[in-house]
CSV table of C-alpha atoms in Angstrom, one decimal:
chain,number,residue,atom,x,y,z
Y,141,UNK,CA,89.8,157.9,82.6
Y,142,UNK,CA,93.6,158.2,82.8
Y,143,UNK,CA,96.2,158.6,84.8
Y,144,UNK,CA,98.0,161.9,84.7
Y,145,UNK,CA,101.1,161.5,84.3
Y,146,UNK,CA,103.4,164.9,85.2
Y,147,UNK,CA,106.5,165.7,83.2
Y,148,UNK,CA,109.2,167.1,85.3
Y,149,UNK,CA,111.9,167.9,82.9
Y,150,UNK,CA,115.6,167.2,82.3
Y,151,UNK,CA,117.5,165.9,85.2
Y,152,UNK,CA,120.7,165.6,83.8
Y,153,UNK,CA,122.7,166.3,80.2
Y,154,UNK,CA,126.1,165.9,79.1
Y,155,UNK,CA,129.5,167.7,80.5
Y,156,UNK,CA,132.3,168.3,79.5
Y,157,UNK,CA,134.0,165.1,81.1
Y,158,UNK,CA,135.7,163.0,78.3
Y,159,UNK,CA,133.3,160.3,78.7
Y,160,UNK,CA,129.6,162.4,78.4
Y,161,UNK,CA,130.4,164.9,76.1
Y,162,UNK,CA,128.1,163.9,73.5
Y,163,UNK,CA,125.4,162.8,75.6
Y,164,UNK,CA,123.9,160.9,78.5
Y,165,UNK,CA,120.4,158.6,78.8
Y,166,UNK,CA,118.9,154.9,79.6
Y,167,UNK,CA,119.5,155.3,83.4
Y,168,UNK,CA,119.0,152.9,85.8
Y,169,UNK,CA,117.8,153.6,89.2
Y,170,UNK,CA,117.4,152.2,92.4
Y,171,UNK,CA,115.7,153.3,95.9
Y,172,UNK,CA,118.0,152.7,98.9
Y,173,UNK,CA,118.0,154.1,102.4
Y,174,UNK,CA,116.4,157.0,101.6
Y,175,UNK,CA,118.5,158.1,98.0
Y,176,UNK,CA,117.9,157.1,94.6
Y,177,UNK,CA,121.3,155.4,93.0
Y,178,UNK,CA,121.5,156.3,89.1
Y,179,UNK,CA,123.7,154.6,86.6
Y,180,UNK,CA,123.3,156.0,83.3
Y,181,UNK,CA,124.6,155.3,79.6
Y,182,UNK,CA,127.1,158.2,78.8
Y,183,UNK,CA,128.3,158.6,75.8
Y,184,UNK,CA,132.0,160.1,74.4
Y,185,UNK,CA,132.2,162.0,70.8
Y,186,UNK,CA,133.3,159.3,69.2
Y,187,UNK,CA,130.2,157.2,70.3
Y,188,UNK,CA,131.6,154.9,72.7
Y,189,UNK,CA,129.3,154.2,75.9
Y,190,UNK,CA,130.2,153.7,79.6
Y,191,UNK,CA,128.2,154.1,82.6
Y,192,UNK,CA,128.1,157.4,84.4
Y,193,UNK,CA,126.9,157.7,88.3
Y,194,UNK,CA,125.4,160.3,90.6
Y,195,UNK,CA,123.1,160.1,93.3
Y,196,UNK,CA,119.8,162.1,94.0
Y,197,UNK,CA,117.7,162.4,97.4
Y,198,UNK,CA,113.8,161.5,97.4
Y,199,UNK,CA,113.1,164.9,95.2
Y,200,UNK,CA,115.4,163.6,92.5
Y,201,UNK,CA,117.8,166.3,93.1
Y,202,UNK,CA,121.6,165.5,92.0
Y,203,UNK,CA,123.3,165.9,95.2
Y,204,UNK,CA,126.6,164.1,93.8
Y,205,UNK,CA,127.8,163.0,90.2
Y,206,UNK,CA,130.5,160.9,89.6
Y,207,UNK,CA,133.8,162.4,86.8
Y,208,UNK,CA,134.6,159.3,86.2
Y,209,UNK,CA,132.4,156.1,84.7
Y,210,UNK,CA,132.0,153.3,87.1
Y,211,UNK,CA,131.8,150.9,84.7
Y,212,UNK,CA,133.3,150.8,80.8
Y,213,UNK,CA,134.8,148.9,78.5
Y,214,UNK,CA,137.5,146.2,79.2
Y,215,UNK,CA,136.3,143.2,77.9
Y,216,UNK,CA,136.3,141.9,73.7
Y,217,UNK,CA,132.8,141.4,74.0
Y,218,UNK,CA,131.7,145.3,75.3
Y,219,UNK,CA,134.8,146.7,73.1
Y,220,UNK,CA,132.8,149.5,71.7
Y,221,UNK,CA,130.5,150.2,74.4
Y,222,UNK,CA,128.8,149.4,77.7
Y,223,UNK,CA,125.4,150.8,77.2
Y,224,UNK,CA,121.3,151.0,78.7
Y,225,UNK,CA,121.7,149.7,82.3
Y,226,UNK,CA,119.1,148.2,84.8
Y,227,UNK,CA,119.3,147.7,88.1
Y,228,UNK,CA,117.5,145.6,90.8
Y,229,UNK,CA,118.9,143.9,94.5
Y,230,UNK,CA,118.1,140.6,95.2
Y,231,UNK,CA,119.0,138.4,98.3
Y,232,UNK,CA,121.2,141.3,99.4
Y,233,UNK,CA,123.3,141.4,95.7
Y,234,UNK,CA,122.6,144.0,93.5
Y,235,UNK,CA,121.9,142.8,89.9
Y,236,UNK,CA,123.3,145.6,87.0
Y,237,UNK,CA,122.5,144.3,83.3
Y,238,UNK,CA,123.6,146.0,80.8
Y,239,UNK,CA,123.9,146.2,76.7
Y,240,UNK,CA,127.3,145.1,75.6
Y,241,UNK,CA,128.6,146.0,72.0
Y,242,UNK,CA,131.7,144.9,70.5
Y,243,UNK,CA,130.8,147.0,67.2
Y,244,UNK,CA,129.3,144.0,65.3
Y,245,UNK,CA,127.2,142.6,67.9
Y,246,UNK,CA,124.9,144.1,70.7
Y,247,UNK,CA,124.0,141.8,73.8
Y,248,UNK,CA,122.9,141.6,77.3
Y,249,UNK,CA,125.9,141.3,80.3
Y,250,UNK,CA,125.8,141.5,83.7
Y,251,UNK,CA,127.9,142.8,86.5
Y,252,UNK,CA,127.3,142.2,90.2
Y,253,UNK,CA,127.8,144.1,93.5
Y,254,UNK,CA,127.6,143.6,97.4
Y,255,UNK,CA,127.8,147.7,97.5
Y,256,UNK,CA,127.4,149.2,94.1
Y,257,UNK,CA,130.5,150.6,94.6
Y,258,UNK,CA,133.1,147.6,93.3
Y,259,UNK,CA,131.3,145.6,90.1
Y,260,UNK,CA,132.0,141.9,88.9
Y,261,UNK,CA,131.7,141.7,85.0
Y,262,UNK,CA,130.0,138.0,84.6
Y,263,UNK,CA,129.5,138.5,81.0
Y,264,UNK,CA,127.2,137.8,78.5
Y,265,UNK,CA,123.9,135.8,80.0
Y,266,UNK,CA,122.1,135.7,76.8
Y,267,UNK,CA,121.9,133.0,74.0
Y,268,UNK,CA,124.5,133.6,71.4
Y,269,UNK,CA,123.1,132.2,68.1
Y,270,UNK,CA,123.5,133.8,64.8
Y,271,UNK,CA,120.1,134.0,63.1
Y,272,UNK,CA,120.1,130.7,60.8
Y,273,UNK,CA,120.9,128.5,64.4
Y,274,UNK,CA,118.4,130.5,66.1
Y,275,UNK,CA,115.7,130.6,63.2
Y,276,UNK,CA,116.1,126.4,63.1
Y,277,UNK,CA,115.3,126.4,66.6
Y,278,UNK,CA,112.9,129.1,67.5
Y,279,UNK,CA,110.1,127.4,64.8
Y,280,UNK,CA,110.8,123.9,66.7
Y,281,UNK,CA,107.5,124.2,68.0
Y,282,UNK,CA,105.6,127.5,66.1
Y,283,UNK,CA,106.1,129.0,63.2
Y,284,UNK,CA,108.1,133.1,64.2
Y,285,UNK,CA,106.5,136.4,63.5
Y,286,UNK,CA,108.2,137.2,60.1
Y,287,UNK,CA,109.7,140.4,62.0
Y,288,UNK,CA,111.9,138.5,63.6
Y,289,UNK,CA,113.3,137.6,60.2
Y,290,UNK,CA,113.1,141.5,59.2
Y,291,UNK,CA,115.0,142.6,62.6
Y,292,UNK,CA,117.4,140.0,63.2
Y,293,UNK,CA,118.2,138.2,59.7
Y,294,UNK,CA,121.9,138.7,58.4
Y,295,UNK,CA,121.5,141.6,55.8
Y,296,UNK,CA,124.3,140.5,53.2
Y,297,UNK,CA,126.8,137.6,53.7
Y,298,UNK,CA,129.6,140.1,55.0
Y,299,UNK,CA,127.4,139.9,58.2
Y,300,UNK,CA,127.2,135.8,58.2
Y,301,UNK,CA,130.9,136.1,57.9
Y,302,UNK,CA,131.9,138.5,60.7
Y,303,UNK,CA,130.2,136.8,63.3
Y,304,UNK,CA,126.9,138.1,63.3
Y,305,UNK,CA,124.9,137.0,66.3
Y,306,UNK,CA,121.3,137.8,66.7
Y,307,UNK,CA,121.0,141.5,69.2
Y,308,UNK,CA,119.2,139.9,72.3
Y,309,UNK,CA,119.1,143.5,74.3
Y,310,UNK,CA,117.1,145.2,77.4
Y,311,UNK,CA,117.7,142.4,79.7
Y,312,UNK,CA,116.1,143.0,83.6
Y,313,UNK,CA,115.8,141.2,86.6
Y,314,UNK,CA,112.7,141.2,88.5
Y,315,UNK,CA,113.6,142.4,92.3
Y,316,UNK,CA,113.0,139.0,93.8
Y,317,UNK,CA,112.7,135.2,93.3
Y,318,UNK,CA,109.4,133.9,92.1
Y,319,UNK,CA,108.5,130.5,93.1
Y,320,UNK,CA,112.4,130.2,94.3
Y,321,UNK,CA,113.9,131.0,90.7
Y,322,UNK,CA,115.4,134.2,89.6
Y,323,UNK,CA,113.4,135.8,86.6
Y,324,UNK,CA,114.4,138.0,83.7
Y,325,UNK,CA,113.3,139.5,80.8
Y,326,UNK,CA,114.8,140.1,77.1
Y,327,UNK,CA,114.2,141.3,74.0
Y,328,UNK,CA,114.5,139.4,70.9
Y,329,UNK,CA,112.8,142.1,68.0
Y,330,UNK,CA,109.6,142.2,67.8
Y,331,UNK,CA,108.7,141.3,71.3
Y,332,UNK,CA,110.0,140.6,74.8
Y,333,UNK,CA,110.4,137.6,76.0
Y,334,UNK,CA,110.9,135.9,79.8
Y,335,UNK,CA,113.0,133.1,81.4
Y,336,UNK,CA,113.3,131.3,84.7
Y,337,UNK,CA,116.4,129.6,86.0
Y,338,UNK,CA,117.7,128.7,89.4
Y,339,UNK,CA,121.1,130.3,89.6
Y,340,UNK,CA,122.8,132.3,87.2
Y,341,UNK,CA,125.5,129.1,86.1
Y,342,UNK,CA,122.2,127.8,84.8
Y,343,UNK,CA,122.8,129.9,81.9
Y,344,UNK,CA,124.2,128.1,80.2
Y,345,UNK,CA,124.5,127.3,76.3
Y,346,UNK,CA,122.8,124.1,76.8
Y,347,UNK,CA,119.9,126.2,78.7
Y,348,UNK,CA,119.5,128.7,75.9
Y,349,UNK,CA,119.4,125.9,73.2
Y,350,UNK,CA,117.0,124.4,75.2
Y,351,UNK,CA,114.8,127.4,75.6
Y,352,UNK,CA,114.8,128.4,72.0
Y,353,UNK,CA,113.2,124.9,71.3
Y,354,UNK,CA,110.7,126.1,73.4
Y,355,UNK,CA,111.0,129.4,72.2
Y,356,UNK,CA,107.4,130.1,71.3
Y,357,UNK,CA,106.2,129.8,75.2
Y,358,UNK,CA,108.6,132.7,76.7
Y,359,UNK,CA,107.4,135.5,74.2
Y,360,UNK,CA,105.5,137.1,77.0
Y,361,UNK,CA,104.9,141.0,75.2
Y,362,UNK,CA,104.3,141.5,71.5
Y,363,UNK,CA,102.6,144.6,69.8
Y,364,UNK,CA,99.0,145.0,70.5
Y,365,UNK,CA,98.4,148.6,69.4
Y,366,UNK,CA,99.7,151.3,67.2
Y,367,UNK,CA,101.9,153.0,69.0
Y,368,UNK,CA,103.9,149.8,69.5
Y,369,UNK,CA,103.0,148.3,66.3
Y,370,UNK,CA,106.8,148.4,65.0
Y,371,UNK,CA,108.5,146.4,68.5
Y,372,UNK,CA,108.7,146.4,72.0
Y,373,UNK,CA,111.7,146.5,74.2
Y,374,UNK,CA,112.3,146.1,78.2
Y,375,UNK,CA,112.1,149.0,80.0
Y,376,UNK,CA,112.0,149.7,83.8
Y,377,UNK,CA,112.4,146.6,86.3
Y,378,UNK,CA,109.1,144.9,87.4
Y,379,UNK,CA,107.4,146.8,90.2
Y,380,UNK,CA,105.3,144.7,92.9
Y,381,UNK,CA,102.0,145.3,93.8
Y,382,UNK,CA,99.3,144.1,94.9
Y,383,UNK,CA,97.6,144.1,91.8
Y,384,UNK,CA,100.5,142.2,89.9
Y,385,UNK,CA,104.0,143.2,88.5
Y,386,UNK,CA,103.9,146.6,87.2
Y,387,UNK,CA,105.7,147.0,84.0
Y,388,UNK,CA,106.9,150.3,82.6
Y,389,UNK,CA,108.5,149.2,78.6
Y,390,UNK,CA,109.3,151.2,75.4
Y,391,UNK,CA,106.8,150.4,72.6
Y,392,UNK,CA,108.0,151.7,68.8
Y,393,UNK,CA,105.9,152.9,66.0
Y,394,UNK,CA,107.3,153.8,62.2
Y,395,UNK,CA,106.1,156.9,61.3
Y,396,UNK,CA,106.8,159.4,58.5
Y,397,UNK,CA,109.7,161.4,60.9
Y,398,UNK,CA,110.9,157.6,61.6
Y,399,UNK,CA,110.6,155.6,64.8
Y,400,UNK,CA,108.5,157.3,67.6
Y,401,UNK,CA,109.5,155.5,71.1
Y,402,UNK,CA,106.9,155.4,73.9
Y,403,UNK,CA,106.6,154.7,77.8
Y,404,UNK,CA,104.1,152.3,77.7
Y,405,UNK,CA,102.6,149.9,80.5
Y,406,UNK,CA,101.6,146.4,81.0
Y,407,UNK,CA,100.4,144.3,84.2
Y,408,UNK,CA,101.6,140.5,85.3
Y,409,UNK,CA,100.6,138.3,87.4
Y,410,UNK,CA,101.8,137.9,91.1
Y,411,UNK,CA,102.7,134.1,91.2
Y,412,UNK,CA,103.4,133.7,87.3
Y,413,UNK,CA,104.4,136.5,85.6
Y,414,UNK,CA,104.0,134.7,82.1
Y,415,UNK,CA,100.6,135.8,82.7
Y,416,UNK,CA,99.8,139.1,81.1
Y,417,UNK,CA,96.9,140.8,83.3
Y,418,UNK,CA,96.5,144.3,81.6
Y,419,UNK,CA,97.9,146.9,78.9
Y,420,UNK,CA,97.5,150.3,78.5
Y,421,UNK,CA,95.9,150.6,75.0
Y,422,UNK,CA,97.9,153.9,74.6
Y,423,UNK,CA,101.1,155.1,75.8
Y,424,UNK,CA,101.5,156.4,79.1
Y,425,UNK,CA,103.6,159.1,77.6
Y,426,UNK,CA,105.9,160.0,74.4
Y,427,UNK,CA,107.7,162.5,73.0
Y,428,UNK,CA,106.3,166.1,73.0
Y,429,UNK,CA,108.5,168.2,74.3
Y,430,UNK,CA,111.9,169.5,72.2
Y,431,UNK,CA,114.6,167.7,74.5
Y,432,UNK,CA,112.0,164.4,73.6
Y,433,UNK,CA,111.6,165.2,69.6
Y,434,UNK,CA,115.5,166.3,68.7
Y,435,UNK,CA,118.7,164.8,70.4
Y,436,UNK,CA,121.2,162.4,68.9
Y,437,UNK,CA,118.3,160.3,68.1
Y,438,UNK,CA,115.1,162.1,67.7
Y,439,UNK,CA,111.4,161.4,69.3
Y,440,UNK,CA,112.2,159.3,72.4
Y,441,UNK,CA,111.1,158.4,75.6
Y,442,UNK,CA,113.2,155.4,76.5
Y,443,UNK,CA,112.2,154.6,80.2
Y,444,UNK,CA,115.0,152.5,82.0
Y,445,UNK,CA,114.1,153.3,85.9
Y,446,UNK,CA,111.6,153.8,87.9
Y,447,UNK,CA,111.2,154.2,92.0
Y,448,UNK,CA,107.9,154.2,94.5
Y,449,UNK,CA,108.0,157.3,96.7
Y,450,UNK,CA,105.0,158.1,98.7
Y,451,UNK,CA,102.4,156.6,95.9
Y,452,UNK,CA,104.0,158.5,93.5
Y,453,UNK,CA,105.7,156.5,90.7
Y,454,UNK,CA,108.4,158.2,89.6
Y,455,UNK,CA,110.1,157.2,86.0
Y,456,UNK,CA,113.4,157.8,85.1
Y,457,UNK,CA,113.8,157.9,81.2
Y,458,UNK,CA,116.1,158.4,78.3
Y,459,UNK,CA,114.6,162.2,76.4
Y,460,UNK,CA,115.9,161.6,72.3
Y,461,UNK,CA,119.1,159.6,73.3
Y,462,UNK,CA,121.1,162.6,74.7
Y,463,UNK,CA,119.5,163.8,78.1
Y,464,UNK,CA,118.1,162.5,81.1
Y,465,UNK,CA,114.2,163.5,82.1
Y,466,UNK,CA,111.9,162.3,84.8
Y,467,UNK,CA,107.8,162.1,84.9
Y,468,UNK,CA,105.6,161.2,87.7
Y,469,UNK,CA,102.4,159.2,88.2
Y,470,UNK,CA,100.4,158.6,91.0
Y,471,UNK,CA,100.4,154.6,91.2
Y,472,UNK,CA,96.9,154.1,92.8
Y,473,UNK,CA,95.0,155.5,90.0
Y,474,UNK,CA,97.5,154.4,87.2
Y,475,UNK,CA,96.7,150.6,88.3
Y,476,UNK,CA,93.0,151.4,88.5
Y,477,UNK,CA,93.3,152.5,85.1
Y,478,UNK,CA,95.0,149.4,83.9
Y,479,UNK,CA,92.6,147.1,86.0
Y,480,UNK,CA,89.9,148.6,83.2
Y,481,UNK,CA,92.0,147.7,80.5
Y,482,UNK,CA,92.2,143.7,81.3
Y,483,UNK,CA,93.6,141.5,78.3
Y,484,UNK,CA,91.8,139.3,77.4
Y,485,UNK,CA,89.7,142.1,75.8
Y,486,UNK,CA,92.5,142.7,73.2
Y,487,UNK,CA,93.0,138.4,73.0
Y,488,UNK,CA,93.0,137.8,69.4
């Protein structure tokens, strides 16, 4: 049994506005008084990113686009781009996290809002370690995956030299406090890893050096199957239910064309979402149709967003890193099927 998931095509694509010429994708959405808010990554011919708006009713049909970004780059650190957002609202503040890239270095920031209308940059919320600091303390306490030496070691010393911090990238809120603290997730290559904290000035150097001794317990996802057997990266914001913390990610295989990019799905617990519950043992969906298999970057489906309308899940996702497509699946028999694929049948 699966759960049938429906494609409904491209939502939106580039225009001829100076800062989505090339291409847009990676939106972020969010559910709120009965429209869907979507901040997407747009990017300019000369492949700078900013983030593009427009707003859709509860069909996901664009009833107004913004000509201007509403968020771009001002700051050293997001020089040469301001790219992949995620949003969620918590305690009445609305949490966007975002990629920032300062053409050497690619790492999670955060802006804040009351209305989603005027944005607070509060910077980079991730460690910033380059690999031989965060190699000496991530094998404190276990010894790493070698991929993380493949993905995030320096290449040549030119690297070492410029300032070359390892990527930490797809960072997410969950919607709400668990157990009082705020909880996010990241991505370190090869897997995705969770932390806790109480407020955001908690994140602090002195937390993340901290936390990388401990480094080993936050790795919540790491490839299980083939068609995440390359890496996995944060996708969609956690979604309650009852059954757990639904969570929509992107899992990456090599293949002969290159790097296939999947919507796949995973389960967490309620009260501890360090907990894995369930996987999908195959991706929910991937690319198959052209917009999916050729763009700026071929054989995507990066999903970013996802909203609960009526038991209908509705995902929001980036189609070969130049448009904007949407699927649906309803969420009743998508957890059923998950609930038959617990994980400890996949514990090694």
């Amino acid at each position: 049994m699966r759960a049938t998931v429906q494609k409904k095509g491209l939502l939106l694509e580039k225009t001829t506005h100076g800062f989505e010429n090339l291409g847009v994708l990676n939106p972020a959405v969010i559910h709120h008084n009965g429209l869907i808010h979507m901040f997407y990554r747009a990017i300019n011919k000369e492949h700078f990113s900013s983030i593009g708006y427009a707003l859709l009713d509860e069909q996901s049909r664009v009833i107004h686009r913004n000509v201007l970004p509403i968020l771009y780059p001002q700051m050293d650190y997001e020089s040469h781009g301001v790219e992949d957002p995620r949003i969620v609202c918590i305690d009445e503040l609305y949490y966007l996290t975002y990629t920032a890239y300062d053409g050497i270095n690619a790492r999670g920031a955060l802006a804040v809002s009351k209305d989603m209308i005027h944005w607070e940059k509060k910077g980079i919320i991730v460690p910033q370690f380059n690999y031989t600091d965060f190699h000496h303390r991530a094998e404190s306490m276990a010894p790493l995956n070698e991929k993380y030496h493949r993905y995030n070691g320096p290449v040549n010393p030119i690297e070492v030299s410029n300032g070359h911090i390892v990527w930490d990238k797809n960072v997410l809120f969950f919607p709400r406090r668990i157990g009082g603290q705020l909880c996010l997730l990241h991505r370190i290559k090869p897997d995705i890893q969770i932390a806790f904290f109480n407020e955001l000035t908690d994140l602090t150097p002195a937390f993340w050096d901290e936390y990388l001794l401990h480094f080993s317990d936050y790795i919540l996802l790491s490839p299980r199957f083939e068609h995440e057997v390359s890496y996995l990266g944060g996708g969609c914001p956690p979604i309650e239910t009852a059954a757990g913390w639904l969570v929509l990610y992107h899992g990456v295989q090599d293949t002969l064309e290159g790097y296939v990019y999947n919507c796949c799905v995973a389960l967490l617990d309620l009260d501890n979402p360090r907990i894995e519950l369930a996987r999908l043992p195959y991706p929910l969906f991937g690319p198959e149709h052209d917009y999916e298999l050729h763009g700026i970057i071929n054989n995507i489906c990066f999903p970013s967003g996802a909203v609960v309308i009526d038991e209908l899940l509705c995902i929001y996702y980036g189609a070969a890193d130049k448009r904007i497509a949407w699927a649906t699946v309803p969420i009743l028999p998508l957890l059923e099927v998950l609930h038959q694929n617990p994980s400890q049948h996949y514990a090694l």
